[in-house]
Tab-separated table of C-alpha atoms and ligand atoms in Angstrom:
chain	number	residue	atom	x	y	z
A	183	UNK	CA	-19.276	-4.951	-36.285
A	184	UNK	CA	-17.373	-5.553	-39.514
A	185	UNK	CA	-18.230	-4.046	-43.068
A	186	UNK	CA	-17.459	-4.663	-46.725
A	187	UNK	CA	-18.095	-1.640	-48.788
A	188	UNK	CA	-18.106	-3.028	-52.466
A	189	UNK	CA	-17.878	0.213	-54.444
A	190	UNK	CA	-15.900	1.474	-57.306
A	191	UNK	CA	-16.621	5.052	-57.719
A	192	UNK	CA	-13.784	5.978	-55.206
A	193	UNK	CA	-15.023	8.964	-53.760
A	194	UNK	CA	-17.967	7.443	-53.058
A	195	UNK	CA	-16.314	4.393	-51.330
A	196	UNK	CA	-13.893	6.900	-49.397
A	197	UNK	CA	-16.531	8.843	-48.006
A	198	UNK	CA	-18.623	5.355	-47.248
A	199	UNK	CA	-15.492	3.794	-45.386
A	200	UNK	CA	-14.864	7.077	-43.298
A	201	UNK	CA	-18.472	7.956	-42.493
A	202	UNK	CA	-19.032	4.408	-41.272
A	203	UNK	CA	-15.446	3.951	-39.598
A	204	UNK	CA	-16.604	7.094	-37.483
A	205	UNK	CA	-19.436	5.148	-36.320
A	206	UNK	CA	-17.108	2.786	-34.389
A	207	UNK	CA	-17.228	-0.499	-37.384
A	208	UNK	CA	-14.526	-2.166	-38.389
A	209	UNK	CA	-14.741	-1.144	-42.714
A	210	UNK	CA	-13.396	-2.810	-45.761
A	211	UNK	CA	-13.153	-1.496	-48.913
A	212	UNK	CA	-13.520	-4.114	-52.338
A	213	UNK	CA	-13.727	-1.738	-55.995
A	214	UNK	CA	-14.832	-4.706	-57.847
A	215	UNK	CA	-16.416	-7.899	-58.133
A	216	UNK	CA	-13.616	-9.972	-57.707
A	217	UNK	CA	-11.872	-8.375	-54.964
A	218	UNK	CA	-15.498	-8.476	-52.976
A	219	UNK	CA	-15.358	-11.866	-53.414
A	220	UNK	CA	-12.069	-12.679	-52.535
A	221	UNK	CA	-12.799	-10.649	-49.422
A	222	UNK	CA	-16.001	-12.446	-48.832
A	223	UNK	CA	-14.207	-15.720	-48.715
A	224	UNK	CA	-11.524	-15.080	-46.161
A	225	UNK	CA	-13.707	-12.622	-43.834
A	226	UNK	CA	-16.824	-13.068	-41.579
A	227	UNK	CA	-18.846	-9.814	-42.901
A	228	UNK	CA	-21.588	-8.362	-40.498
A	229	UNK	CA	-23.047	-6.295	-43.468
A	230	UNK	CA	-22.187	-6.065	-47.182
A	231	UNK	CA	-22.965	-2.259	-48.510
A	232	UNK	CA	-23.071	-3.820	-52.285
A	233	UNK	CA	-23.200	-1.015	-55.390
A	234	UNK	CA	-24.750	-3.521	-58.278
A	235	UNK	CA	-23.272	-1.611	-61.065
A	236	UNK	CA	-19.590	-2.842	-60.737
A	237	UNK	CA	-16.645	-3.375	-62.885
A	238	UNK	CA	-15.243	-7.389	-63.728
A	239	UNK	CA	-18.451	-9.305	-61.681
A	240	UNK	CA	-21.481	-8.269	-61.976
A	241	UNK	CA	-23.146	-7.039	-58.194
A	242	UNK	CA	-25.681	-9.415	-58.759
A	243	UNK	CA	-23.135	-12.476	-58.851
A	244	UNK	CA	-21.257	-11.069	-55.817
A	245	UNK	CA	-24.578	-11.236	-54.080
A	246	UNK	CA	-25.833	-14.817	-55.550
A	247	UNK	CA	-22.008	-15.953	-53.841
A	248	UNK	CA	-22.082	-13.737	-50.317
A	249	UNK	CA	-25.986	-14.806	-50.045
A	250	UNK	CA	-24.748	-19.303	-50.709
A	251	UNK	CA	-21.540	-18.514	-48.824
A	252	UNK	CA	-22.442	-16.268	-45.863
A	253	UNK	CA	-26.389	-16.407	-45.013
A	254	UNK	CA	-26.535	-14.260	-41.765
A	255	UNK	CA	-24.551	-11.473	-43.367
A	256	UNK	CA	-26.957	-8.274	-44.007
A	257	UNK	CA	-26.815	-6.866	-47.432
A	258	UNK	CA	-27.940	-3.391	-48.432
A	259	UNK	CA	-27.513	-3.124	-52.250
A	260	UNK	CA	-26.579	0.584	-53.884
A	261	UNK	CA	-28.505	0.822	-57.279
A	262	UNK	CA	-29.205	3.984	-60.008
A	263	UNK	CA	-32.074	5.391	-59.130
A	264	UNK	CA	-33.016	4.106	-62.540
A	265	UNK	CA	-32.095	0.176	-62.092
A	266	UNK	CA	-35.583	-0.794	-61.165
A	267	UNK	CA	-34.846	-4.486	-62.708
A	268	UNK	CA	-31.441	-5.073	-60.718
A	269	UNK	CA	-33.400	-4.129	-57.296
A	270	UNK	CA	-35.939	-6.255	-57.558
A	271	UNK	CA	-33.413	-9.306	-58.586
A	272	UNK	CA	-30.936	-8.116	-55.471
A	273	UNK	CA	-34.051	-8.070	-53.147
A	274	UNK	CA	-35.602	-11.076	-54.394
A	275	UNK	CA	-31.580	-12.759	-54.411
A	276	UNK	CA	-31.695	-12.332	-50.384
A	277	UNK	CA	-30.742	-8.265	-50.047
A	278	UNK	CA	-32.520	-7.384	-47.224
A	279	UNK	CA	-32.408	-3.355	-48.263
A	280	UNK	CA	-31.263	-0.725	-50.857
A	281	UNK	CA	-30.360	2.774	-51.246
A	282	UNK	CA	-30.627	4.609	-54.779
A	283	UNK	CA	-27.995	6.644	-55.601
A	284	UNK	CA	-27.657	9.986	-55.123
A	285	UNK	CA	-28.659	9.295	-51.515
A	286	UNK	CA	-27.713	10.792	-47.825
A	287	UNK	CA	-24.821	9.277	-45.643
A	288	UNK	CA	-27.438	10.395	-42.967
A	289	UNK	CA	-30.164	7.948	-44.485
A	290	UNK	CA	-27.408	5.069	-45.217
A	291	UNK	CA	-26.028	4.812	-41.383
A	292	UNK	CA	-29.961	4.941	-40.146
A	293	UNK	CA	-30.411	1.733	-42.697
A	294	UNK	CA	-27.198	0.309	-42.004
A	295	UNK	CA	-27.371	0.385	-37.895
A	296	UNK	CA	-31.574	-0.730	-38.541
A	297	UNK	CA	-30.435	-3.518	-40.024
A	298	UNK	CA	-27.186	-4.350	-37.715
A	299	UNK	CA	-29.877	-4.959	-35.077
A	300	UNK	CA	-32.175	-7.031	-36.676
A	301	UNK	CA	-30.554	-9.815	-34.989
A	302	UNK	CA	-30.495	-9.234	-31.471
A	303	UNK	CA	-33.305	-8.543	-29.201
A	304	UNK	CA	-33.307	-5.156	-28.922
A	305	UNK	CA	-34.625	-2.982	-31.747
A	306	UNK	CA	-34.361	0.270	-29.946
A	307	UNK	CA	-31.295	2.835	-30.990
A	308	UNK	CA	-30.854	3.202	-26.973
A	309	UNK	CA	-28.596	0.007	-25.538
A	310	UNK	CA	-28.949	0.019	-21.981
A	311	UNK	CA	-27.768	-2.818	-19.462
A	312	UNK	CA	-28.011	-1.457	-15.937
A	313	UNK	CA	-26.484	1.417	-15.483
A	314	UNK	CA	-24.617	1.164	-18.769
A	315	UNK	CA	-26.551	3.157	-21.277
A	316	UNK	CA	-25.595	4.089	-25.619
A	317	UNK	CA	-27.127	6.146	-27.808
A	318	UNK	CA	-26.236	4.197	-31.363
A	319	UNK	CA	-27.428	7.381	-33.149
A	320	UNK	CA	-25.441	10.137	-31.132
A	321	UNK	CA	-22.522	7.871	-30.157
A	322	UNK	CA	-22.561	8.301	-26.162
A	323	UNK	CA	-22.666	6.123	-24.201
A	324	UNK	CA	-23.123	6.552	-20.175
A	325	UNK	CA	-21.829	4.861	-16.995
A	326	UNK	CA	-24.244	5.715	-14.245
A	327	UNK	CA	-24.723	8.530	-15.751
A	328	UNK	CA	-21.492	9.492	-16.102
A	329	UNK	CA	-20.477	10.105	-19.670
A	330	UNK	CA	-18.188	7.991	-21.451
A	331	UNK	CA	-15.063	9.087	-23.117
A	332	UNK	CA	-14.155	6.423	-25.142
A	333	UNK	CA	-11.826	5.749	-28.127
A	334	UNK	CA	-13.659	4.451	-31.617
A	335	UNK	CA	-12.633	0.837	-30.679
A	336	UNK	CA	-13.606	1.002	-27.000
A	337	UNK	CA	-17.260	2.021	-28.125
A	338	UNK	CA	-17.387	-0.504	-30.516
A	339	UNK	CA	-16.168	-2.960	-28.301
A	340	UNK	CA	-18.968	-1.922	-25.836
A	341	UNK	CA	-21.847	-2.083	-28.352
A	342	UNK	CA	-21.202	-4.767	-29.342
A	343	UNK	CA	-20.937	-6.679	-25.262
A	344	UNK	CA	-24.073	-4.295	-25.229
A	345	UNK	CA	-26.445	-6.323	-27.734
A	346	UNK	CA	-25.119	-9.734	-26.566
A	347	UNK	CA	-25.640	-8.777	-23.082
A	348	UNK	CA	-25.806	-12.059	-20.725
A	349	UNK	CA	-24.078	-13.895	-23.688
A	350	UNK	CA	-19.915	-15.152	-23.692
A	351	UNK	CA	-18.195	-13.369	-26.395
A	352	UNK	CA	-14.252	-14.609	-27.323
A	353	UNK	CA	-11.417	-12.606	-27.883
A	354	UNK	CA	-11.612	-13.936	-31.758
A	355	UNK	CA	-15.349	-13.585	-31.970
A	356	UNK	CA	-14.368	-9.437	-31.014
A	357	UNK	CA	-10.594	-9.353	-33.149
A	358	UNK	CA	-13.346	-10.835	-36.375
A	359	UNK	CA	-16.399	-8.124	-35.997
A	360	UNK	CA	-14.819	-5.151	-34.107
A	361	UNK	CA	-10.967	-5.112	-36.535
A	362	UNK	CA	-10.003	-4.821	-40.128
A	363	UNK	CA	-7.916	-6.965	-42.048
A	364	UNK	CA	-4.888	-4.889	-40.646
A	365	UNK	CA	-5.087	-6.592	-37.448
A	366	UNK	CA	-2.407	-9.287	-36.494
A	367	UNK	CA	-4.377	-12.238	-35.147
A	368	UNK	CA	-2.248	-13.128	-32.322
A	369	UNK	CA	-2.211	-9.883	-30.518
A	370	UNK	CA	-3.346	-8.812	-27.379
A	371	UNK	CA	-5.222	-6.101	-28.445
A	372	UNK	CA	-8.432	-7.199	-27.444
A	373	UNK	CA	-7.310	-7.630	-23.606
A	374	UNK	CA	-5.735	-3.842	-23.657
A	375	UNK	CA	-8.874	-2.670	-25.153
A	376	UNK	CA	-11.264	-4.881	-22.311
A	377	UNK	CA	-8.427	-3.222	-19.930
A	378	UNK	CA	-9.018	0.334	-20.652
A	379	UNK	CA	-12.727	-0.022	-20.899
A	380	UNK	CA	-13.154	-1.399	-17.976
A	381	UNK	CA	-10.892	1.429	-16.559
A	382	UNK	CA	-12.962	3.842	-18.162
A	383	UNK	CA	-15.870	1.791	-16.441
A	384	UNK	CA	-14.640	1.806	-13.059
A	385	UNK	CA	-15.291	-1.843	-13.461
A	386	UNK	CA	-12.650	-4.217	-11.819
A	387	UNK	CA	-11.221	-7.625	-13.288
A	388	UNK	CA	-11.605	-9.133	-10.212
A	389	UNK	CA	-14.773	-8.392	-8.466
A	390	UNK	CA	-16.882	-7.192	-11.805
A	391	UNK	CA	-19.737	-5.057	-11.842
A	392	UNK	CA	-19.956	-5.268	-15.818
A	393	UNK	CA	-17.598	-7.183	-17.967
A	394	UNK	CA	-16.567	-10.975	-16.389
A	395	UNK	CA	-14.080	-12.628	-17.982
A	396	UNK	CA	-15.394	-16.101	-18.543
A	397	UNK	CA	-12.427	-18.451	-18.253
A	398	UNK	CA	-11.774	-20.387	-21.629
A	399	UNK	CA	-14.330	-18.379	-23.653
A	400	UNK	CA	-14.326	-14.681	-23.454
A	401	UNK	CA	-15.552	-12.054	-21.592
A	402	UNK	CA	-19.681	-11.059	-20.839
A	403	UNK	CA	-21.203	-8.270	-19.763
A	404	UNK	CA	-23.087	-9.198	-16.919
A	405	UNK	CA	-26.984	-9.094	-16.787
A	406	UNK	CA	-28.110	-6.645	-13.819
A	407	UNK	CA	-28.645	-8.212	-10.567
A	408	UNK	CA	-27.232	-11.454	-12.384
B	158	CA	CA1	-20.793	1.481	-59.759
């Protein structure tokens, strides 16, 4: 999953980027208006975390462009506790949440995964396909009830095969949600990654008991008994 943090009290937007980095998403960091938007228009944003009160462009005009531009991207907007006005305009502008500020990082990743699922079928914070089993909020994840040790990328890789369960993902569809803009587009990096999970799996390329590489489209983790 891929974030924007639009922020420009730096601490603040430090802190945001490494809390939610931690949690296994891919996290960009925009300080004002313009550079949100600029990022807006040359990414594909899971979730926006979108502080209203910003320098250059106002938060609300960053939101009326991500919400025309980019309609399945969640937005949680930040606001002072005494912007009453602003919230109601972001939530009634297509915001689907917001935090006031002073607020805990605790509360912010509980809204921020909540709303990450929205989407797929499952609502539940446990992922579980077969024998594959993750705990979103604790960050393990099982293999027959073995447990996992896997690198920030390989979880987030797996989470995200985990909601789409049954469905083809592509090697760009994984490079766009699970990497930053760092990331050189032609790499391989997604097939090491599928390589060492699957390792960690004891799942084999060949004869798979959990991720198939679809020929031509991607790889999918297989339903059970599928
Ligand atoms: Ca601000």
């Amino acid at each position: 999953m891929r974030l924007l943090v639009v922020e420009d009290e730096n601490d603040l937007a430090t802190a945001l980027g490494k809390e939610l980095a931690r949690d296994g998403y891919a996290v960009d960091l925009a300080e004002d208006g313009e550079e949100a938007l600029f990022l807006i228009e040359i990414n594909n944003y899971d979730l926006v975390v979108l502080d209203l009160n910003l320098p250059e462009l106002d938060g609300l005009e960053v939101l009326d462009r991500l919400r025309a531009d980019h309609p399945l991207a969640k937005v949680l907007i930040l606001t002072a506790r005494t912007e009453v006005e602003d919230r109601v305009r972001g939530l009634d502008m297509g915001a689907h949440d917001y935090l006031t500020k002073p607020f805990y990082l605790k509360e912010l990743k509980a809204r921020v995964r909540a709303l990450l699922r929205r989407d797929f079928v499952t609502q539940d914070t446990v992922l579980q396909c077969g024998h594959l089993k993750m705990d979103t909020v604790k960050h393990i994840a099982w293999c027959e009830n073995r447990p996992l040790d896997l690198t920030r990328k390989e979880y987030a890789i797996l989470r995200y095969l985990l909601l789409q369960t049954g469905k083809a993902v592509s090697q760009e569809e994984l490079l766009e949600h699970i990497w930053d803009d760092s990331v050189n587009p032609f790499t391989n990096v997604v097939r090491v990654h599928i390589n060492t999970l699957r390792r960690k799996l004891g799942d084999n390329a060949e004869n798979p008991i959990y991720i198939e590489t679809i020929s031509g489209m991607g790889y999918r983790l297989k339903e059970p008994n599928s």
